[in-house]
Amino acid sequence: MKGFRSFLLRGNVVDLAVGIVIGAAFTAVVNGFVTAFLTPIVGLVTHSTGDFTKKNFSVSGVTFPYGALVSALISFVLISIVVYYFVVMPINRLHERFFPAKEPDAHTKDCPECLSTVPAAATRCSFCTIPLTVAVEMPKQQQYPEQYPKQY
Protein backbone atom coordinates (compact mmCIF):
# COMPACT_ATOMS: atom_id res chain seq x y z
CA MET A 1 0.00 0.00 0.00
CA LYS A 2 2.92 2.33 0.71
CA GLY A 3 4.25 1.95 -2.84
CA PHE A 4 0.80 2.63 -4.32
CA ARG A 5 0.44 5.76 -2.18
CA SER A 6 3.85 7.06 -3.30
CA PHE A 7 2.87 6.33 -6.91
CA LEU A 8 -0.34 8.34 -6.56
CA LEU A 9 1.37 11.24 -4.83
CA ARG A 10 4.16 11.44 -7.37
CA GLY A 11 4.16 14.78 -9.19
CA ASN A 12 3.47 13.40 -12.67
CA VAL A 13 0.31 11.50 -11.69
CA VAL A 14 -1.19 14.46 -9.84
CA ASP A 15 -0.30 16.84 -12.68
CA LEU A 16 -1.88 14.48 -15.20
CA ALA A 17 -5.07 14.18 -13.14
CA VAL A 18 -5.36 17.95 -12.77
CA GLY A 19 -4.72 18.37 -16.49
CA ILE A 20 -7.48 15.91 -17.39
CA VAL A 21 -9.99 17.63 -15.09
CA ILE A 22 -9.11 21.08 -16.40
CA GLY A 23 -9.18 19.75 -19.98
CA ALA A 24 -12.68 18.35 -19.50
CA ALA A 25 -13.93 21.64 -18.07
CA PHE A 26 -12.24 23.58 -20.86
CA THR A 27 -13.78 21.26 -23.46
CA ALA A 28 -17.23 22.02 -22.07
CA VAL A 29 -16.55 25.76 -22.29
CA VAL A 30 -15.26 25.60 -25.87
CA ASN A 31 -18.11 23.33 -26.99
CA GLY A 32 -20.61 25.72 -25.39
CA PHE A 33 -19.04 28.69 -27.16
CA VAL A 34 -19.07 26.93 -30.52
CA THR A 35 -22.66 25.72 -30.07
CA ALA A 36 -23.98 29.07 -28.81
CA PHE A 37 -22.18 31.48 -31.12
CA LEU A 38 -20.29 29.94 -34.02
CA THR A 39 -22.76 27.28 -35.20
CA PRO A 40 -25.57 29.84 -35.63
CA ILE A 41 -23.18 32.00 -37.65
CA VAL A 42 -22.55 29.01 -39.94
CA GLY A 43 -26.34 28.64 -40.17
CA LEU A 44 -26.67 32.29 -41.23
CA VAL A 45 -24.02 31.87 -43.91
CA THR A 46 -25.51 28.65 -45.28
CA HIS A 47 -29.15 29.84 -44.93
CA SER A 48 -29.88 26.87 -42.67
CA THR A 49 -30.44 26.32 -38.99
CA GLY A 50 -26.78 25.37 -38.52
CA ASP A 51 -27.81 21.88 -37.41
CA PHE A 52 -26.86 19.35 -40.07
CA THR A 53 -27.37 16.22 -37.95
CA LYS A 54 -30.73 15.36 -39.57
CA LYS A 55 -29.40 15.56 -43.15
CA ASN A 56 -29.18 12.25 -45.02
CA PHE A 57 -29.61 10.64 -48.41
CA SER A 58 -30.81 7.22 -49.51
CA VAL A 59 -29.47 4.85 -52.12
CA SER A 60 -31.46 1.67 -52.84
CA GLY A 61 -33.26 1.95 -49.54
CA VAL A 62 -30.09 2.40 -47.50
CA THR A 63 -29.94 5.70 -45.57
CA PHE A 64 -26.62 7.52 -45.24
CA PRO A 65 -26.76 10.10 -42.42
CA TYR A 66 -24.02 12.41 -43.69
CA GLY A 67 -25.27 15.30 -41.55
CA ALA A 68 -23.62 13.95 -38.40
CA LEU A 69 -20.27 13.88 -40.19
CA VAL A 70 -20.74 17.40 -41.55
CA SER A 71 -21.67 18.68 -38.08
CA ALA A 72 -18.66 16.94 -36.53
CA LEU A 73 -16.31 18.40 -39.17
CA ILE A 74 -17.70 21.92 -38.71
CA SER A 75 -17.41 21.60 -34.92
CA PHE A 76 -13.85 20.29 -35.21
CA VAL A 77 -12.77 23.16 -37.46
CA LEU A 78 -14.46 25.79 -35.31
CA ILE A 79 -13.10 24.36 -32.05
CA SER A 80 -9.60 24.14 -33.56
CA ILE A 81 -9.78 27.79 -34.62
CA VAL A 82 -11.02 28.91 -31.20
CA VAL A 83 -8.37 26.93 -29.33
CA TYR A 84 -5.57 28.15 -31.62
CA TYR A 85 -6.44 31.85 -31.55
CA PHE A 86 -7.58 32.10 -27.93
CA VAL A 87 -5.26 29.63 -26.19
CA VAL A 88 -2.21 28.64 -28.26
CA MET A 89 -1.28 32.07 -29.64
CA PRO A 90 -1.51 33.90 -26.27
CA ILE A 91 0.48 31.15 -24.53
CA ASN A 92 3.15 31.32 -27.25
CA ARG A 93 3.38 35.10 -26.80
CA LEU A 94 3.79 34.67 -23.06
CA HIS A 95 6.54 32.10 -23.57
CA GLU A 96 8.37 34.39 -26.00
CA ARG A 97 8.07 37.27 -23.56
CA PHE A 98 9.13 35.50 -20.38
CA PHE A 99 11.41 32.80 -21.82
CA PRO A 100 13.26 34.33 -24.78
CA ALA A 101 15.21 32.01 -27.05
CA LYS A 102 18.80 31.58 -26.01
CA GLU A 103 21.44 32.41 -28.53
CA PRO A 104 23.76 29.56 -29.41
CA ASP A 105 27.00 29.43 -27.50
CA ALA A 106 29.80 30.92 -29.60
CA HIS A 107 32.36 28.63 -27.97
CA THR A 108 30.82 25.45 -29.39
CA LYS A 109 30.05 23.97 -32.79
CA ASP A 110 28.14 20.97 -34.06
CA CYS A 111 29.87 17.86 -35.33
CA PRO A 112 28.92 17.34 -39.01
CA GLU A 113 28.81 13.56 -38.56
CA CYS A 114 26.88 12.94 -35.32
CA LEU A 115 25.52 16.49 -34.73
CA SER A 116 26.82 16.55 -31.16
CA THR A 117 27.95 19.82 -29.62
CA VAL A 118 31.72 20.04 -29.20
CA PRO A 119 34.05 22.90 -28.24
CA ALA A 120 34.84 25.25 -31.13
CA ALA A 121 38.59 24.63 -30.90
CA ALA A 122 38.24 20.82 -30.90
CA THR A 123 40.13 18.95 -33.62
CA ARG A 124 38.29 15.66 -33.06
CA CYS A 125 34.70 14.96 -32.02
CA SER A 126 34.57 13.48 -28.52
CA PHE A 127 31.48 11.45 -29.39
CA CYS A 128 32.18 9.88 -32.79
CA THR A 129 35.94 10.67 -32.97
CA ILE A 130 35.99 11.99 -36.54
CA PRO A 131 38.55 14.69 -37.33
CA LEU A 132 37.09 18.19 -37.38
CA THR A 133 38.32 21.21 -39.25
CA VAL A 134 39.39 23.85 -36.81
CA ALA A 135 38.37 27.40 -37.57
CA VAL A 136 40.64 29.06 -35.05
CA GLU A 137 41.81 32.56 -35.82
CA MET A 138 45.53 32.93 -35.54
CA PRO A 139 46.65 36.08 -33.74
CA LYS A 140 47.78 38.78 -36.09
CA GLN A 141 51.50 39.46 -36.15
CA GLN A 142 52.56 42.50 -34.36
CA GLN A 143 53.73 45.28 -36.65
CA TYR A 144 57.14 46.62 -35.74
CA PRO A 145 57.85 50.30 -36.08
CA GLU A 146 60.21 51.27 -38.90
CA GLN A 147 63.08 51.90 -36.52
CA TYR A 148 63.43 48.18 -35.88
CA PRO A 149 64.78 46.34 -38.91
CA LYS A 150 63.08 43.13 -39.92
CA GLN A 151 65.19 40.05 -39.54
CA TYR A 152 65.08 37.48 -42.28
mmCIF file of C-alpha atoms in Angstrom:
data_model
loop_
_atom_site.group_PDB
_atom_site.id
_atom_site.type_symbol
_atom_site.label_atom_id
_atom_site.label_comp_id
_atom_site.label_asym_id
_atom_site.label_seq_id
_atom_site.Cartn_x
_atom_site.Cartn_y
_atom_site.Cartn_z
ATOM 1 C CA MET A 1 0.000 0.000 0.000
ATOM 2 C CA LYS A 2 2.923 2.327 0.709
ATOM 3 C CA GLY A 3 4.246 1.950 -2.845
ATOM 4 C CA PHE A 4 0.801 2.631 -4.316
ATOM 5 C CA ARG A 5 0.443 5.762 -2.178
ATOM 6 C CA SER A 6 3.851 7.057 -3.301
ATOM 7 C CA PHE A 7 2.866 6.332 -6.913
ATOM 8 C CA LEU A 8 -0.342 8.344 -6.565
ATOM 9 C CA LEU A 9 1.369 11.237 -4.834
ATOM 10 C CA ARG A 10 4.162 11.436 -7.368
ATOM 11 C CA GLY A 11 4.155 14.780 -9.189
ATOM 12 C CA ASN A 12 3.466 13.404 -12.671
ATOM 13 C CA VAL A 13 0.312 11.501 -11.689
ATOM 14 C CA VAL A 14 -1.193 14.459 -9.840
ATOM 15 C CA ASP A 15 -0.303 16.836 -12.680
ATOM 16 C CA LEU A 16 -1.879 14.484 -15.197
ATOM 17 C CA ALA A 17 -5.068 14.177 -13.143
ATOM 18 C CA VAL A 18 -5.357 17.948 -12.766
ATOM 19 C CA GLY A 19 -4.719 18.368 -16.495
ATOM 20 C CA ILE A 20 -7.482 15.915 -17.392
ATOM 21 C CA VAL A 21 -9.992 17.628 -15.094
ATOM 22 C CA ILE A 22 -9.107 21.085 -16.402
ATOM 23 C CA GLY A 23 -9.183 19.750 -19.976
ATOM 24 C CA ALA A 24 -12.681 18.349 -19.499
ATOM 25 C CA ALA A 25 -13.929 21.636 -18.074
ATOM 26 C CA PHE A 26 -12.244 23.583 -20.861
ATOM 27 C CA THR A 27 -13.775 21.257 -23.460
ATOM 28 C CA ALA A 28 -17.228 22.016 -22.072
ATOM 29 C CA VAL A 29 -16.555 25.761 -22.286
ATOM 30 C CA VAL A 30 -15.256 25.597 -25.866
ATOM 31 C CA ASN A 31 -18.112 23.331 -26.988
ATOM 32 C CA GLY A 32 -20.613 25.715 -25.385
ATOM 33 C CA PHE A 33 -19.036 28.693 -27.156
ATOM 34 C CA VAL A 34 -19.069 26.929 -30.520
ATOM 35 C CA THR A 35 -22.660 25.722 -30.067
ATOM 36 C CA ALA A 36 -23.980 29.072 -28.806
ATOM 37 C CA PHE A 37 -22.182 31.485 -31.120
ATOM 38 C CA LEU A 38 -20.292 29.941 -34.023
ATOM 39 C CA THR A 39 -22.761 27.278 -35.200
ATOM 40 C CA PRO A 40 -25.575 29.842 -35.627
ATOM 41 C CA ILE A 41 -23.182 32.002 -37.654
ATOM 42 C CA VAL A 42 -22.549 29.012 -39.939
ATOM 43 C CA GLY A 43 -26.338 28.644 -40.173
ATOM 44 C CA LEU A 44 -26.669 32.293 -41.226
ATOM 45 C CA VAL A 45 -24.023 31.874 -43.911
ATOM 46 C CA THR A 46 -25.514 28.645 -45.284
ATOM 47 C CA HIS A 47 -29.153 29.839 -44.926
ATOM 48 C CA SER A 48 -29.878 26.865 -42.674
ATOM 49 C CA THR A 49 -30.439 26.317 -38.993
ATOM 50 C CA GLY A 50 -26.785 25.372 -38.523
ATOM 51 C CA ASP A 51 -27.811 21.882 -37.406
ATOM 52 C CA PHE A 52 -26.859 19.353 -40.071
ATOM 53 C CA THR A 53 -27.368 16.221 -37.949
ATOM 54 C CA LYS A 54 -30.726 15.362 -39.575
ATOM 55 C CA LYS A 55 -29.399 15.564 -43.155
ATOM 56 C CA ASN A 56 -29.184 12.254 -45.020
ATOM 57 C CA PHE A 57 -29.608 10.641 -48.413
ATOM 58 C CA SER A 58 -30.811 7.221 -49.507
ATOM 59 C CA VAL A 59 -29.474 4.855 -52.118
ATOM 60 C CA SER A 60 -31.462 1.672 -52.840
ATOM 61 C CA GLY A 61 -33.264 1.952 -49.538
ATOM 62 C CA VAL A 62 -30.094 2.404 -47.503
ATOM 63 C CA THR A 63 -29.940 5.702 -45.568
ATOM 64 C CA PHE A 64 -26.621 7.525 -45.240
ATOM 65 C CA PRO A 65 -26.762 10.100 -42.416
ATOM 66 C CA TYR A 66 -24.018 12.412 -43.691
ATOM 67 C CA GLY A 67 -25.265 15.298 -41.548
ATOM 68 C CA ALA A 68 -23.617 13.950 -38.403
ATOM 69 C CA LEU A 69 -20.269 13.875 -40.194
ATOM 70 C CA VAL A 70 -20.739 17.399 -41.554
ATOM 71 C CA SER A 71 -21.672 18.679 -38.080
ATOM 72 C CA ALA A 72 -18.662 16.944 -36.530
ATOM 73 C CA LEU A 73 -16.314 18.403 -39.167
ATOM 74 C CA ILE A 74 -17.696 21.921 -38.715
ATOM 75 C CA SER A 75 -17.410 21.604 -34.916
ATOM 76 C CA PHE A 76 -13.848 20.295 -35.210
ATOM 77 C CA VAL A 77 -12.766 23.157 -37.459
ATOM 78 C CA LEU A 78 -14.458 25.788 -35.307
ATOM 79 C CA ILE A 79 -13.100 24.357 -32.049
ATOM 80 C CA SER A 80 -9.603 24.142 -33.555
ATOM 81 C CA ILE A 81 -9.779 27.791 -34.622
ATOM 82 C CA VAL A 82 -11.018 28.914 -31.202
ATOM 83 C CA VAL A 83 -8.374 26.934 -29.334
ATOM 84 C CA TYR A 84 -5.574 28.155 -31.618
ATOM 85 C CA TYR A 85 -6.442 31.847 -31.546
ATOM 86 C CA PHE A 86 -7.584 32.104 -27.926
ATOM 87 C CA VAL A 87 -5.257 29.625 -26.193
ATOM 88 C CA VAL A 88 -2.207 28.639 -28.262
ATOM 89 C CA MET A 89 -1.285 32.070 -29.639
ATOM 90 C CA PRO A 90 -1.512 33.895 -26.272
ATOM 91 C CA ILE A 91 0.478 31.151 -24.534
ATOM 92 C CA ASN A 92 3.153 31.315 -27.255
ATOM 93 C CA ARG A 93 3.381 35.099 -26.803
ATOM 94 C CA LEU A 94 3.785 34.665 -23.056
ATOM 95 C CA HIS A 95 6.543 32.096 -23.570
ATOM 96 C CA GLU A 96 8.375 34.390 -26.001
ATOM 97 C CA ARG A 97 8.067 37.270 -23.563
ATOM 98 C CA PHE A 98 9.134 35.501 -20.385
ATOM 99 C CA PHE A 99 11.413 32.804 -21.818
ATOM 100 C CA PRO A 100 13.256 34.326 -24.783
ATOM 101 C CA ALA A 101 15.212 32.010 -27.050
ATOM 102 C CA LYS A 102 18.797 31.579 -26.008
ATOM 103 C CA GLU A 103 21.436 32.415 -28.528
ATOM 104 C CA PRO A 104 23.764 29.561 -29.409
ATOM 105 C CA ASP A 105 27.002 29.431 -27.500
ATOM 106 C CA ALA A 106 29.803 30.919 -29.602
ATOM 107 C CA HIS A 107 32.358 28.629 -27.967
ATOM 108 C CA THR A 108 30.823 25.453 -29.393
ATOM 109 C CA LYS A 109 30.046 23.970 -32.788
ATOM 110 C CA ASP A 110 28.139 20.966 -34.059
ATOM 111 C CA CYS A 111 29.870 17.857 -35.335
ATOM 112 C CA PRO A 112 28.918 17.338 -39.007
ATOM 113 C CA GLU A 113 28.811 13.557 -38.561
ATOM 114 C CA CYS A 114 26.880 12.940 -35.319
ATOM 115 C CA LEU A 115 25.518 16.487 -34.734
ATOM 116 C CA SER A 116 26.824 16.552 -31.161
ATOM 117 C CA THR A 117 27.946 19.820 -29.620
ATOM 118 C CA VAL A 118 31.715 20.043 -29.202
ATOM 119 C CA PRO A 119 34.048 22.904 -28.245
ATOM 120 C CA ALA A 120 34.836 25.254 -31.133
ATOM 121 C CA ALA A 121 38.588 24.628 -30.900
ATOM 122 C CA ALA A 122 38.237 20.824 -30.904
ATOM 123 C CA THR A 123 40.129 18.955 -33.615
ATOM 124 C CA ARG A 124 38.288 15.658 -33.058
ATOM 125 C CA CYS A 125 34.699 14.959 -32.024
ATOM 126 C CA SER A 126 34.568 13.483 -28.520
ATOM 127 C CA PHE A 127 31.478 11.449 -29.391
ATOM 128 C CA CYS A 128 32.180 9.882 -32.793
ATOM 129 C CA THR A 129 35.942 10.668 -32.974
ATOM 130 C CA ILE A 130 35.986 11.989 -36.542
ATOM 131 C CA PRO A 131 38.553 14.686 -37.335
ATOM 132 C CA LEU A 132 37.094 18.192 -37.383
ATOM 133 C CA THR A 133 38.322 21.210 -39.254
ATOM 134 C CA VAL A 134 39.386 23.850 -36.807
ATOM 135 C CA ALA A 135 38.366 27.396 -37.571
ATOM 136 C CA VAL A 136 40.638 29.058 -35.048
ATOM 137 C CA GLU A 137 41.811 32.561 -35.817
ATOM 138 C CA MET A 138 45.526 32.934 -35.535
ATOM 139 C CA PRO A 139 46.648 36.075 -33.743
ATOM 140 C CA LYS A 140 47.780 38.784 -36.092
ATOM 141 C CA GLN A 141 51.502 39.458 -36.149
ATOM 142 C CA GLN A 142 52.558 42.504 -34.364
ATOM 143 C CA GLN A 143 53.729 45.282 -36.650
ATOM 144 C CA TYR A 144 57.143 46.622 -35.739
ATOM 145 C CA PRO A 145 57.852 50.297 -36.077
ATOM 146 C CA GLU A 146 60.213 51.266 -38.902
ATOM 147 C CA GLN A 147 63.080 51.900 -36.516
ATOM 148 C CA TYR A 148 63.431 48.180 -35.878
ATOM 149 C CA PRO A 149 64.778 46.340 -38.911
ATOM 150 C CA LYS A 150 63.083 43.135 -39.918
ATOM 151 C CA GLN A 151 65.190 40.046 -39.542
ATOM 152 C CA TYR A 152 65.081 37.481 -42.284
#
